[in-house]
PDB file of C-alpha atoms and ligand atoms in Angstrom:
ATOM      1  CA  MET A 357      17.819 -15.011  22.564  1.00 91.00           C
ATOM      2  CA  LYS A 358      16.582 -16.423  19.271  1.00 96.00           C
ATOM      3  CA  LYS A 359      15.380 -14.109  16.536  1.00 98.00           C
ATOM      4  CA  ILE A 360      12.340 -14.809  14.420  1.00 98.00           C
ATOM      5  CA  GLY A 361      11.830 -13.139  11.057  1.00 98.00           C
ATOM      6  CA  ALA A 362       8.326 -12.257   9.929  1.00 98.00           C
ATOM      7  CA  LEU A 363       7.080 -11.148   6.536  1.00 98.00           C
ATOM      8  CA  GLU A 364       3.628  -9.960   5.671  1.00 98.00           C
ATOM      9  CA  ALA A 365       3.644 -10.083   1.882  1.00 98.00           C
ATOM     10  CA  GLY A 366       0.936  -7.900   0.358  1.00 96.00           C
ATOM     11  CA  GLY A 367       0.011  -6.842  -3.135  1.00 92.00           C
ATOM     12  CA  THR A 368       1.050  -3.241  -2.489  1.00 93.00           C
ATOM     13  CA  LYS A 369       3.623  -3.537   0.272  1.00 97.00           C
ATOM     14  CA  MET A 370       5.914  -5.950   2.023  1.00 98.00           C
ATOM     15  CA  VAL A 371       6.249  -5.571   5.788  1.00 98.00           C
ATOM     16  CA  LEU A 372       9.227  -7.322   7.344  1.00 98.00           C
ATOM     17  CA  ALA A 373      10.061  -7.548  11.006  1.00 98.00           C
ATOM     18  CA  ILE A 374      12.393  -9.188  13.465  1.00 98.00           C
ATOM     19  CA  TYR A 375      10.873 -10.464  16.713  1.00 98.00           C
ATOM     20  CA  ASP A 376      12.402 -12.021  19.774  1.00 97.00           C
ATOM     21  CA  GLU A 377      10.962 -15.300  21.038  1.00 95.00           C
ATOM     22  CA  ALA A 378       8.725 -13.493  23.492  1.00 96.00           C
ATOM     23  CA  GLY A 379       6.995 -11.642  20.669  1.00 96.00           C
ATOM     24  CA  GLN A 380       8.693  -8.297  21.106  1.00 97.00           C
ATOM     25  CA  GLU A 381       9.209  -6.540  17.794  1.00 98.00           C
ATOM     26  CA  LEU A 382      12.842  -5.452  17.409  1.00 98.00           C
ATOM     27  CA  GLU A 383      13.059  -4.111  13.851  1.00 98.00           C
ATOM     28  CA  ARG A 384      10.768  -3.339  10.975  1.00 98.00           C
ATOM     29  CA  LEU A 385      11.198  -2.636   7.255  1.00 98.00           C
ATOM     30  CA  THR A 386       8.453  -1.736   4.781  1.00 98.00           C
ATOM     31  CA  LEU A 387       8.999  -1.949   1.021  1.00 98.00           C
ATOM     32  CA  PRO A 388       6.683  -1.411  -1.930  1.00 98.00           C
ATOM     33  CA  THR A 389       5.776  -4.623  -3.776  1.00 97.00           C
ATOM     34  CA  GLU A 390       7.323  -4.353  -7.203  1.00 97.00           C
ATOM     35  CA  THR A 391       8.654  -7.262  -9.247  1.00 97.00           C
ATOM     36  CA  PRO A 392      10.589 -10.060  -7.532  1.00 98.00           C
ATOM     37  CA  ASP A 393      13.801  -8.799  -9.193  1.00 98.00           C
ATOM     38  CA  ILE A 394      13.480  -5.496  -7.384  1.00 98.00           C
ATOM     39  CA  THR A 395      11.786  -6.484  -4.145  1.00 98.00           C
ATOM     40  CA  MET A 396      13.463  -9.770  -3.226  1.00 98.00           C
ATOM     41  CA  PRO A 397      17.132  -8.726  -2.792  1.00 98.00           C
ATOM     42  CA  PRO A 398      16.496  -6.203   0.021  1.00 98.00           C
ATOM     43  CA  MET A 399      14.160  -8.680   1.750  1.00 98.00           C
ATOM     44  CA  GLN A 400      16.728 -11.487   1.555  1.00 98.00           C
ATOM     45  CA  ALA A 401      19.393  -9.097   2.841  1.00 98.00           C
ATOM     46  CA  PHE A 402      17.243  -7.938   5.767  1.00 98.00           C
ATOM     47  CA  PHE A 403      16.654 -11.462   7.062  1.00 98.00           C
ATOM     48  CA  ARG A 404      20.210 -12.595   6.369  1.00 98.00           C
ATOM     49  CA  ASP A 405      21.774  -9.559   8.053  1.00 97.00           C
ATOM     50  CA  HIS A 406      19.700 -10.041  11.191  1.00 98.00           C
ATOM     51  CA  GLY A 407      20.803 -13.669  11.556  1.00 97.00           C
ATOM     52  CA  ILE A 408      17.287 -15.003  12.063  1.00 98.00           C
ATOM     53  CA  ASP A 409      16.713 -18.454  13.589  1.00 98.00           C
ATOM     54  CA  ALA A 410      13.310 -19.038  11.963  1.00 98.00           C
ATOM     55  CA  LEU A 411      11.054 -17.360   9.429  1.00 98.00           C
ATOM     56  CA  GLY A 412       7.293 -17.038   9.197  1.00 98.00           C
ATOM     57  CA  VAL A 413       5.498 -15.652   6.156  1.00 98.00           C
ATOM     58  CA  GLY A 414       1.902 -14.567   5.703  1.00 98.00           C
ATOM     59  CA  SER A 415       1.332 -13.877   2.034  1.00 98.00           C
ATOM     60  CA  PHE A 416      -1.233 -12.902  -0.530  1.00 96.00           C
ATOM     61  CA  GLY A 417      -2.140 -15.949  -2.545  1.00 89.00           C
ATOM     62  CA  PRO A 418      -3.235 -18.353  -3.664  1.00 93.00           C
ATOM     63  CA  LEU A 419      -0.293 -20.336  -2.291  1.00 97.00           C
ATOM     64  CA  ALA A 420       0.948 -23.891  -2.679  1.00 96.00           C
ATOM     65  CA  LEU A 421       0.706 -25.227   0.880  1.00 95.00           C
ATOM     66  CA  GLY A 422       0.465 -29.006   0.558  1.00 88.00           C
ATOM     67  CA  GLU A 423       3.318 -30.497   2.607  1.00 81.00           C
ATOM     68  CA  ALA A 424       4.213 -32.963  -0.124  1.00 87.00           C
ATOM     69  CA  ASP A 425       3.889 -30.369  -2.870  1.00 89.00           C
ATOM     70  CA  PRO A 426       7.250 -29.712  -4.566  1.00 92.00           C
ATOM     71  CA  ASN A 427       6.076 -26.123  -5.017  1.00 94.00           C
ATOM     72  CA  TYR A 428       5.392 -25.690  -1.272  1.00 94.00           C
ATOM     73  CA  GLY A 429       5.664 -22.033  -0.389  1.00 96.00           C
ATOM     74  CA  ALA A 430       5.104 -20.693  -3.909  1.00 97.00           C
ATOM     75  CA  ILE A 431       2.570 -18.060  -4.900  1.00 97.00           C
ATOM     76  CA  THR A 432       0.456 -19.699  -7.608  1.00 95.00           C
ATOM     77  CA  THR A 433      -2.310 -18.155  -9.735  1.00 90.00           C
ATOM     78  CA  THR A 434      -2.134 -14.551  -8.542  1.00 88.00           C
ATOM     79  CA  PRO A 435      -3.278 -11.831 -10.955  1.00 85.00           C
ATOM     80  CA  LYS A 436       0.001 -10.064 -10.107  1.00 89.00           C
ATOM     81  CA  LEU A 437       1.785 -11.592 -13.073  1.00 92.00           C
ATOM     82  CA  ALA A 438       5.375 -10.971 -11.966  1.00 95.00           C
ATOM     83  CA  TRP A 439       4.707 -13.056  -8.851  1.00 97.00           C
ATOM     84  CA  ARG A 440       2.791 -15.870 -10.523  1.00 96.00           C
ATOM     85  CA  ASN A 441       4.346 -19.264  -9.700  1.00 96.00           C
ATOM     86  CA  TYR A 442       7.062 -17.485  -7.722  1.00 97.00           C
ATOM     87  CA  PRO A 443       8.711 -19.722  -5.075  1.00 98.00           C
ATOM     88  CA  LEU A 444       8.536 -17.095  -2.333  1.00 98.00           C
ATOM     89  CA  LEU A 445       9.426 -19.132   0.742  1.00 98.00           C
ATOM     90  CA  GLN A 446      12.123 -21.076  -1.049  1.00 97.00           C
ATOM     91  CA  ARG A 447      13.842 -17.912  -2.260  1.00 98.00           C
ATOM     92  CA  LEU A 448      13.620 -16.260   1.152  1.00 98.00           C
ATOM     93  CA  THR A 449      15.246 -19.191   2.941  1.00 97.00           C
ATOM     94  CA  GLU A 450      17.874 -19.974   0.289  1.00 95.00           C
ATOM     95  CA  GLY A 451      21.254 -20.229   1.958  1.00 93.00           C
ATOM     96  CA  LEU A 452      19.690 -19.995   5.430  1.00 95.00           C
ATOM     97  CA  ASP A 453      19.471 -23.278   7.256  1.00 94.00           C
ATOM     98  CA  ILE A 454      16.442 -22.378   9.349  1.00 97.00           C
ATOM     99  CA  PRO A 455      12.928 -23.688   9.974  1.00 97.00           C
ATOM    100  CA  SER A 456      10.237 -21.737   8.215  1.00 97.00           C
ATOM    101  CA  ALA A 457       6.522 -21.690   7.547  1.00 97.00           C
ATOM    102  CA  ILE A 458       4.198 -19.890   5.211  1.00 97.00           C
ATOM    103  CA  ASP A 459       0.458 -19.380   5.145  1.00 97.00           C
ATOM    104  CA  THR A 460      -2.051 -16.994   3.661  1.00 97.00           C
ATOM    105  CA  ASP A 461      -2.000 -13.469   5.074  1.00 97.00           C
ATOM    106  CA  VAL A 462      -5.509 -13.983   6.429  1.00 98.00           C
ATOM    107  CA  ASN A 463      -4.745 -17.361   8.006  1.00 98.00           C
ATOM    108  CA  ALA A 464      -1.778 -15.644   9.697  1.00 98.00           C
ATOM    109  CA  ALA A 465      -4.064 -12.856  10.901  1.00 98.00           C
ATOM    110  CA  ALA A 466      -6.610 -15.384  12.187  1.00 98.00           C
ATOM    111  CA  LEU A 467      -3.838 -17.155  14.103  1.00 98.00           C
ATOM    112  CA  ALA A 468      -2.647 -13.863  15.612  1.00 98.00           C
ATOM    113  CA  GLU A 469      -6.122 -12.759  16.662  1.00 98.00           C
ATOM    114  CA  ALA A 470      -6.816 -16.191  18.171  1.00 98.00           C
ATOM    115  CA  GLU A 471      -3.546 -16.233  20.071  1.00 98.00           C
ATOM    116  CA  ALA A 472      -3.338 -12.660  21.294  1.00 98.00           C
ATOM    117  CA  GLY A 473      -6.163 -10.545  19.919  1.00 98.00           C
ATOM    118  CA  ALA A 474      -9.923 -10.354  19.618  1.00 98.00           C
ATOM    119  CA  ALA A 475     -10.364 -14.148  19.728  1.00 98.00           C
ATOM    120  CA  ARG A 476      -7.971 -14.797  22.585  1.00 98.00           C
ATOM    121  CA  GLY A 477      -9.246 -17.727  24.619  1.00 97.00           C
ATOM    122  CA  CYS A 478     -11.416 -18.978  21.745  1.00 98.00           C
ATOM    123  CA  ARG A 479     -10.712 -22.358  20.183  1.00 98.00           C
ATOM    124  CA  SER A 480     -11.815 -21.224  16.756  1.00 98.00           C
ATOM    125  CA  ALA A 481     -11.854 -17.941  14.919  1.00 98.00           C
ATOM    126  CA  VAL A 482     -12.440 -16.610  11.448  1.00 98.00           C
ATOM    127  CA  TYR A 483     -10.683 -13.463  10.288  1.00 98.00           C
ATOM    128  CA  VAL A 484     -12.035 -11.719   7.189  1.00 98.00           C
ATOM    129  CA  THR A 485     -10.444  -8.742   5.515  1.00 98.00           C
ATOM    130  CA  ILE A 486     -12.750  -6.627   3.369  1.00 98.00           C
ATOM    131  CA  GLY A 487     -10.612  -4.267   1.320  1.00 96.00           C
ATOM    132  CA  THR A 488      -9.596  -4.231  -2.332  1.00 94.00           C
ATOM    133  CA  GLY A 489     -10.409  -7.928  -2.204  1.00 95.00           C
ATOM    134  CA  ILE A 490     -11.936 -10.195   0.413  1.00 98.00           C
ATOM    135  CA  GLY A 491      -9.949 -12.933   2.114  1.00 97.00           C
ATOM    136  CA  ALA A 492     -10.872 -15.183   4.998  1.00 98.00           C
ATOM    137  CA  GLY A 493      -8.582 -17.073   7.340  1.00 98.00           C
ATOM    138  CA  ILE A 494      -9.692 -19.780   9.741  1.00 98.00           C
ATOM    139  CA  CYS A 495      -7.802 -20.815  12.853  1.00 98.00           C
ATOM    140  CA  ILE A 496      -8.830 -23.819  14.959  1.00 98.00           C
ATOM    141  CA  ASP A 497      -6.994 -24.970  18.081  1.00 97.00           C
ATOM    142  CA  GLY A 498      -4.007 -22.751  17.351  1.00 95.00           C
ATOM    143  CA  ARG A 499      -3.593 -23.971  13.769  1.00 96.00           C
ATOM    144  CA  PRO A 500      -4.572 -22.235  10.542  1.00 97.00           C
ATOM    145  CA  VAL A 501      -6.969 -24.455   8.600  1.00 96.00           C
ATOM    146  CA  HIS A 502      -5.883 -26.138   5.374  1.00 91.00           C
ATOM    147  CA  GLY A 503      -7.397 -28.817   3.252  1.00 88.00           C
ATOM    148  CA  MET A 504      -7.052 -29.512  -0.402  1.00 89.00           C
ATOM    149  CA  LEU A 505      -5.746 -25.923  -0.639  1.00 90.00           C
ATOM    150  CA  HIS A 506      -6.504 -23.237   1.915  1.00 93.00           C
ATOM    151  CA  PRO A 507      -9.844 -21.597   2.591  1.00 95.00           C
ATOM    152  CA  GLU A 508     -10.924 -19.246  -0.218  1.00 96.00           C
ATOM    153  CA  ALA A 509     -14.081 -18.050   1.462  1.00 97.00           C
ATOM    154  CA  GLY A 510     -13.653 -14.591  -0.073  1.00 98.00           C
ATOM    155  CA  HIS A 511     -15.134 -16.082  -3.233  1.00 97.00           C
ATOM    156  CA  MET A 512     -18.113 -17.862  -1.672  1.00 98.00           C
ATOM    157  CA  LEU A 513     -21.221 -17.489  -3.807  1.00 98.00           C
ATOM    158  CA  LEU A 514     -23.975 -15.288  -2.434  1.00 98.00           C
ATOM    159  CA  ARG A 515     -27.614 -14.705  -3.234  1.00 98.00           C
ATOM    160  CA  PRO A 516     -27.864 -11.359  -5.077  1.00 98.00           C
ATOM    161  CA  HIS A 517     -30.163  -8.808  -3.478  1.00 98.00           C
ATOM    162  CA  PRO A 518     -33.137  -7.897  -5.718  1.00 98.00           C
ATOM    163  CA  ASP A 519     -32.365  -4.158  -5.395  1.00 96.00           C
ATOM    164  CA  ASP A 520     -28.673  -4.498  -6.260  1.00 98.00           C
ATOM    165  CA  PRO A 521     -27.816  -2.468  -9.390  1.00 97.00           C
ATOM    166  CA  LEU A 522     -24.749  -4.720  -9.836  1.00 98.00           C
ATOM    167  CA  PRO A 523     -26.115  -8.175  -8.952  1.00 98.00           C
ATOM    168  CA  ARG A 524     -23.372 -10.131 -10.716  1.00 98.00           C
ATOM    169  CA  GLY A 525     -20.573  -8.236  -8.980  1.00 98.00           C
ATOM    170  CA  VAL A 526     -17.151  -7.497 -10.438  1.00 97.00           C
ATOM    171  CA  CYS A 527     -15.141 -10.699  -9.891  1.00 97.00           C
ATOM    172  CA  PRO A 528     -13.546 -11.830 -13.176  1.00 94.00           C
ATOM    173  CA  TYR A 529     -13.938 -15.487 -12.131  1.00 94.00           C
ATOM    174  CA  HIS A 530     -17.442 -15.714 -10.659  1.00 97.00           C
ATOM    175  CA  ASP A 531     -20.877 -14.234 -11.021  1.00 97.00           C
ATOM    176  CA  GLY A 532     -22.205 -13.103  -7.672  1.00 98.00           C
ATOM    177  CA  CYS A 533     -19.310 -14.059  -5.393  1.00 98.00           C
ATOM    178  CA  LEU A 534     -18.649 -12.316  -2.088  1.00 98.00           C
ATOM    179  CA  GLU A 535     -15.527 -10.474  -3.234  1.00 98.00           C
ATOM    180  CA  GLY A 536     -17.196  -9.397  -6.467  1.00 98.00           C
ATOM    181  CA  LEU A 537     -20.254  -8.118  -4.617  1.00 98.00           C
ATOM    182  CA  ALA A 538     -18.833  -6.661  -1.426  1.00 98.00           C
ATOM    183  CA  ALA A 539     -15.147  -5.707  -1.670  1.00 98.00           C
ATOM    184  CA  GLY A 540     -14.291  -1.995  -1.875  1.00 97.00           C
ATOM    185  CA  PRO A 541     -14.210  -1.897  -5.703  1.00 97.00           C
ATOM    186  CA  ALA A 542     -17.795  -3.255  -5.916  1.00 98.00           C
ATOM    187  CA  LEU A 543     -18.984  -0.493  -3.603  1.00 98.00           C
ATOM    188  CA  GLY A 544     -17.002   1.978  -5.678  1.00 97.00           C
ATOM    189  CA  ALA A 545     -18.473   0.692  -8.958  1.00 98.00           C
ATOM    190  CA  ARG A 546     -22.030   1.136  -7.638  1.00 98.00           C
ATOM    191  CA  ALA A 547     -21.221   4.577  -6.212  1.00 97.00           C
ATOM    192  CA  HIS A 548     -19.276   5.690  -9.309  1.00 97.00           C
ATOM    193  CA  GLY A 549     -16.565   6.864  -6.921  1.00 96.00           C
ATOM    194  CA  ASN A 550     -14.662   5.756  -3.843  1.00 95.00           C
ATOM    195  CA  ALA A 551     -16.589   4.005  -1.057  1.00 95.00           C
ATOM    196  CA  LYS A 552     -14.537   6.011   1.414  1.00 96.00           C
ATOM    197  CA  ASP A 553     -16.308   9.205   0.380  1.00 96.00           C
ATOM    198  CA  LEU A 554     -19.894   7.996   0.910  1.00 96.00           C
ATOM    199  CA  PRO A 555     -21.878   9.154   3.964  1.00 97.00           C
ATOM    200  CA  ASP A 556     -22.620   6.531   6.648  1.00 97.00           C
ATOM    201  CA  ASP A 557     -26.330   6.580   5.832  1.00 97.00           C
ATOM    202  CA  HIS A 558     -25.870   5.911   2.119  1.00 97.00           C
ATOM    203  CA  PRO A 559     -28.150   3.012   1.073  1.00 97.00           C
ATOM    204  CA  LEU A 560     -25.167   1.166  -0.433  1.00 98.00           C
ATOM    205  CA  PHE A 561     -24.004   0.391   3.099  1.00 98.00           C
ATOM    206  CA  ALA A 562     -27.264  -1.411   3.900  1.00 98.00           C
ATOM    207  CA  LEU A 563     -26.635  -3.556   0.823  1.00 98.00           C
ATOM    208  CA  GLU A 564     -23.014  -4.043   1.896  1.00 98.00           C
ATOM    209  CA  ALA A 565     -24.110  -5.114   5.379  1.00 98.00           C
ATOM    210  CA  HIS A 566     -26.596  -7.534   3.816  1.00 98.00           C
ATOM    211  CA  TYR A 567     -23.880  -9.245   1.788  1.00 99.00           C
ATOM    212  CA  LEU A 568     -21.436  -9.350   4.692  1.00 99.00           C
ATOM    213  CA  ALA A 569     -24.225 -10.804   6.828  1.00 99.00           C
ATOM    214  CA  GLN A 570     -24.815 -13.540   4.230  1.00 99.00           C
ATOM    215  CA  MET A 571     -21.105 -14.262   4.558  1.00 99.00           C
ATOM    216  CA  CYS A 572     -21.317 -14.374   8.359  1.00 99.00           C
ATOM    217  CA  VAL A 573     -24.290 -16.742   8.162  1.00 98.00           C
ATOM    218  CA  ASN A 574     -22.437 -19.078   5.801  1.00 98.00           C
ATOM    219  CA  LEU A 575     -19.366 -19.023   8.055  1.00 98.00           C
ATOM    220  CA  ILE A 576     -21.476 -19.650  11.155  1.00 98.00           C
ATOM    221  CA  LEU A 577     -23.255 -22.565   9.502  1.00 98.00           C
ATOM    222  CA  THR A 578     -20.112 -24.225   8.115  1.00 97.00           C
ATOM    223  CA  VAL A 579     -17.304 -23.436  10.565  1.00 97.00           C
ATOM    224  CA  SER A 580     -19.273 -22.486  13.682  1.00 98.00           C
ATOM    225  CA  PRO A 581     -16.420 -20.254  14.842  1.00 98.00           C
ATOM    226  CA  GLU A 582     -16.348 -18.859  18.371  1.00 98.00           C
ATOM    227  CA  LYS A 583     -15.492 -15.420  16.965  1.00 98.00           C
ATOM    228  CA  ILE A 584     -15.821 -13.619  13.641  1.00 98.00           C
ATOM    229  CA  ILE A 585     -13.324 -10.798  13.148  1.00 98.00           C
ATOM    230  CA  LEU A 586     -13.881  -8.328  10.335  1.00 98.00           C
ATOM    231  CA  GLY A 587     -11.006  -6.085   9.244  1.00 98.00           C
ATOM    232  CA  GLY A 588      -9.723  -4.285   6.139  1.00 97.00           C
ATOM    233  CA  GLY A 589     -10.363  -0.888   4.610  1.00 96.00           C
ATOM    234  CA  VAL A 590     -14.132  -1.217   4.197  1.00 98.00           C
ATOM    235  CA  MET A 591     -14.541  -2.146   7.871  1.00 98.00           C
ATOM    236  CA  GLN A 592     -12.961   1.171   8.837  1.00 97.00           C
ATOM    237  CA  ARG A 593     -16.568   2.212   8.323  1.00 98.00           C
ATOM    238  CA  ALA A 594     -17.462   1.333  11.915  1.00 98.00           C
ATOM    239  CA  SER A 595     -21.176   1.960  11.348  1.00 98.00           C
ATOM    240  CA  LEU A 596     -21.265  -1.266   9.316  1.00 98.00           C
ATOM    241  CA  PHE A 597     -20.771  -3.441  12.407  1.00 98.00           C
ATOM    242  CA  PRO A 598     -24.199  -2.973  14.032  1.00 98.00           C
ATOM    243  CA  MET A 599     -25.872  -3.329  10.622  1.00 98.00           C
ATOM    244  CA  ILE A 600     -24.041  -6.585   9.879  1.00 99.00           C
ATOM    245  CA  ARG A 601     -24.861  -7.988  13.344  1.00 98.00           C
ATOM    246  CA  ARG A 602     -28.570  -7.218  13.018  1.00 98.00           C
ATOM    247  CA  GLU A 603     -28.765  -8.570   9.498  1.00 98.00           C
ATOM    248  CA  THR A 604     -26.893 -11.743  10.467  1.00 98.00           C
ATOM    249  CA  GLN A 605     -29.468 -12.389  13.208  1.00 98.00           C
ATOM    250  CA  ARG A 606     -32.298 -11.729  10.767  1.00 98.00           C
ATOM    251  CA  LEU A 607     -30.904 -14.067   8.113  1.00 98.00           C
ATOM    252  CA  LEU A 608     -30.222 -16.812  10.661  1.00 98.00           C
ATOM    253  CA  GLY A 609     -33.928 -16.723  11.374  1.00 98.00           C
ATOM    254  CA  GLY A 610     -33.574 -17.967  14.933  1.00 97.00           C
ATOM    255  CA  TYR A 611     -32.160 -21.287  13.756  1.00 98.00           C
ATOM    256  CA  VAL A 612     -28.912 -21.028  15.718  1.00 97.00           C
ATOM    257  CA  GLN A 613     -29.700 -20.487  19.399  1.00 97.00           C
ATOM    258  CA  THR A 614     -26.356 -19.666  20.977  1.00 98.00           C
ATOM    259  CA  GLU A 615     -25.619 -16.831  23.349  1.00 98.00           C
ATOM    260  CA  GLN A 616     -22.991 -15.550  20.875  1.00 98.00           C
ATOM    261  CA  VAL A 617     -25.408 -14.918  18.016  1.00 98.00           C
ATOM    262  CA  LEU A 618     -28.306 -13.799  20.240  1.00 98.00           C
ATOM    263  CA  SER A 619     -27.626 -11.431  23.140  1.00 98.00           C
ATOM    264  CA  GLY A 620     -23.837 -11.639  22.712  1.00 98.00           C
ATOM    265  CA  ILE A 621     -23.569 -10.679  19.065  1.00 98.00           C
ATOM    266  CA  ASP A 622     -21.828  -7.346  19.824  1.00 98.00           C
ATOM    267  CA  GLY A 623     -18.920  -9.385  21.169  1.00 98.00           C
ATOM    268  CA  TYR A 624     -19.138 -12.049  18.466  1.00 98.00           C
ATOM    269  CA  ILE A 625     -18.754 -10.115  15.200  1.00 99.00           C
ATOM    270  CA  VAL A 626     -15.947  -7.723  16.065  1.00 98.00           C
ATOM    271  CA  PRO A 627     -13.052  -5.685  14.671  1.00 98.00           C
ATOM    272  CA  PRO A 628      -9.492  -7.013  15.001  1.00 98.00           C
ATOM    273  CA  ALA A 629      -7.696  -6.181  18.253  1.00 98.00           C
ATOM    274  CA  LEU A 630      -4.225  -6.264  16.739  1.00 98.00           C
ATOM    275  CA  PHE A 631      -4.921  -3.922  13.817  1.00 94.00           C
ATOM    276  CA  PRO A 632      -2.790  -3.063  11.856  1.00 94.00           C
ATOM    277  CA  VAL A 633      -0.300  -5.803  12.732  1.00 96.00           C
ATOM    278  CA  SER A 634      -2.542  -8.912  12.824  1.00 97.00           C
ATOM    279  CA  GLY A 635      -0.931 -10.369   9.685  1.00 98.00           C
ATOM    280  CA  LEU A 636       2.623  -9.459  10.677  1.00 98.00           C
ATOM    281  CA  TYR A 637       2.263 -10.800  14.207  1.00 98.00           C
ATOM    282  CA  GLY A 638       0.653 -13.944  12.774  1.00 98.00           C
ATOM    283  CA  SER A 639       3.665 -14.378  10.502  1.00 98.00           C
ATOM    284  CA  TYR A 640       5.898 -14.180  13.554  1.00 98.00           C
ATOM    285  CA  LEU A 641       3.747 -16.838  15.250  1.00 98.00           C
ATOM    286  CA  LEU A 642       4.114 -19.099  12.198  1.00 98.00           C
ATOM    287  CA  GLY A 643       7.890 -18.683  12.477  1.00 98.00           C
ATOM    288  CA  ARG A 644       7.748 -19.424  16.197  1.00 98.00           C
ATOM    289  CA  GLN A 645       5.689 -22.566  15.573  1.00 97.00           C
ATOM    290  CA  ALA A 646       8.236 -23.700  12.948  1.00 97.00           C
ATOM    291  CA  LEU A 647      11.048 -23.129  15.434  1.00 97.00           C
ATOM    292  CA  ALA A 648       9.250 -25.067  18.176  1.00 96.00           C
ATOM    293  CA  GLN A 649       8.609 -27.999  15.863  1.00 94.00           C
ATOM    294  CA  ASN A 650      12.254 -28.108  14.904  1.00 85.00           C
ATOM    295  CA  VAL A 651      13.766 -28.593  18.354  1.00 70.00           C
TER     296      VAL A 651
HETATM  297  P1  LIG B 485      -6.019  -3.524   0.557  1.00 91.76           P
HETATM  298  O1  LIG B 485      -7.153  -4.486   0.532  1.00 91.76           O
HETATM  299  O2  LIG B 485      -5.567  -3.151  -0.825  1.00 91.76           O
HETATM  300  O3  LIG B 485      -4.911  -3.912   1.467  1.00 91.76           O
HETATM  301  P2  LIG B 485      -7.554  -1.789   2.290  1.00 91.76           P
HETATM  302  O4  LIG B 485      -7.775  -2.918   3.218  1.00 91.76           O
HETATM  303  O5  LIG B 485      -7.088  -0.499   2.862  1.00 91.76           O
HETATM  304  O6  LIG B 485      -6.545  -2.138   1.118  1.00 91.76           O
HETATM  305  O7  LIG B 485      -8.923  -1.550   1.520  1.00 91.76           O
HETATM  306  C1  LIG B 485      -9.067  -0.594   0.512  1.00 91.76           C
HETATM  307  C2  LIG B 485     -10.550  -0.499   0.126  1.00 91.76           C
HETATM  308  O8  LIG B 485     -11.301  -0.110   1.279  1.00 91.76           O
HETATM  309  C3  LIG B 485     -10.834   0.507  -0.969  1.00 91.76           C
HETATM  310  O9  LIG B 485     -11.657  -0.102  -1.954  1.00 91.76           O
HETATM  311  C4  LIG B 485     -11.563   1.635  -0.249  1.00 91.76           C
HETATM  312  O10 LIG B 485     -12.540   2.234  -1.069  1.00 91.76           O
HETATM  313  C5  LIG B 485     -12.214   0.940   0.916  1.00 91.76           C
HETATM  314  N1  LIG B 485     -12.369   1.827   2.088  1.00 91.76           N
HETATM  315  C6  LIG B 485     -11.386   2.419   2.801  1.00 91.76           C
HETATM  316  N2  LIG B 485     -11.896   3.169   3.800  1.00 91.76           N
HETATM  317  C7  LIG B 485     -13.250   3.044   3.714  1.00 91.76           C
HETATM  318  C8  LIG B 485     -14.346   3.575   4.467  1.00 91.76           C
HETATM  319  N3  LIG B 485     -14.152   4.380   5.499  1.00 91.76           N
HETATM  320  N4  LIG B 485     -15.600   3.200   4.091  1.00 91.76           N
HETATM  321  C9  LIG B 485     -15.793   2.370   3.056  1.00 91.76           C
HETATM  322  N5  LIG B 485     -14.800   1.859   2.319  1.00 91.76           N
HETATM  323  C10 LIG B 485     -13.547   2.174   2.628  1.00 91.76           C
HETATM  324 ZN1  LIG B 486     -14.902 -14.531  -7.153  1.00 91.76          ZN
END
C-alpha cells in the first residue's frame, strides 16, 4: 500500500498527515508555524520517517506555481517575512525521490470539496475562506485553476456600501477590496472588538452579507461555478448564510435565471462538508494526482 503525505501549511499552524491511497488518514501531526529554521526540520523528519511515496501541499501564498518557473513551489510575497521567497516544496522533497504537487490552501480545499464534499458531482466549484484573510480556490473538472498565477479573488474590488463606516477597508494593498472590507479584522475594526462577540442581529452582519453577496455575484458572473462553498471563521456565524443568499439574488437582479440561484440557492451557497479537513484532504488529493501522473 502506497503512502501519501499531505501538508496544509497555514500562517498559524502546519497540519501534516499520512494517507493511504484510498484516502484513509493514518497519522497526523500539528505544529505551530514559526520560522523555517524551527518548523521545517520536524516536518521533513515526519515525511521522511513515514517513507511516503508522494507528497501534496496546500499552502498559504502567494505561491510560484508556473510549471516552467525555477521557483516552482516557493512561497513568494507573503507578509510573513521569514517565509518570503522560501522554497517550501523543494525543501520538503529534498532527498526524497517522489512525485509531489503544491497549490494554494484554498485551491486544495476546492479540489477536496469537489471530489468528496459539498460540491461532489459538480464539474466546477469555488471555495472561499473568510477568516483573518479571504482566499478563494477554484476547481474545474477535477483540477485547481491556474493562469498567470493562481486566483486571488480574495482581493477583488468591491463597491463600498454608502453606510459603511470603513468604506476603504483595511487591506494594505487596495482600497475597497473584498478582504479589506469583509475579512474578520474588518468586522472587528468596525465593531471595535472581536466579530465573534457580536450578536447575530448586529447591523454589521447585514453589511458583511452585502459584501459577501457582491463577491458571490462576481464569482457567478465570471466563473459560473456549480457550487459556492463558504468556510472560515467568519462563516461559523451560520446566520450569515441566508442573508448572503438573499442579497446575492437581489444583486443579481434576475439576470441569471438558473435553478441554482433561484429556488435552489439554499443548496448553491453552502458551508464546506469536509470542515475542518478540506485543505488537508485536498493536499492529499494533490499528492495522489502527482502519484497517478508519475506511473
Ligand atoms: P484564520 O483565517 O486565521 O485561519 P479563522 O478562519 O478561524 O482563522 O478566522 C478567524 C476570524 O474569524 C477572526 O477575525 C474572528 O473574529 C472571526 N470569527 C470567528 N468566529 C466568528 C463568528 N462566530 N462570527 C463572526 N466572526 C467570527
Ligand atoms: Zn486587498
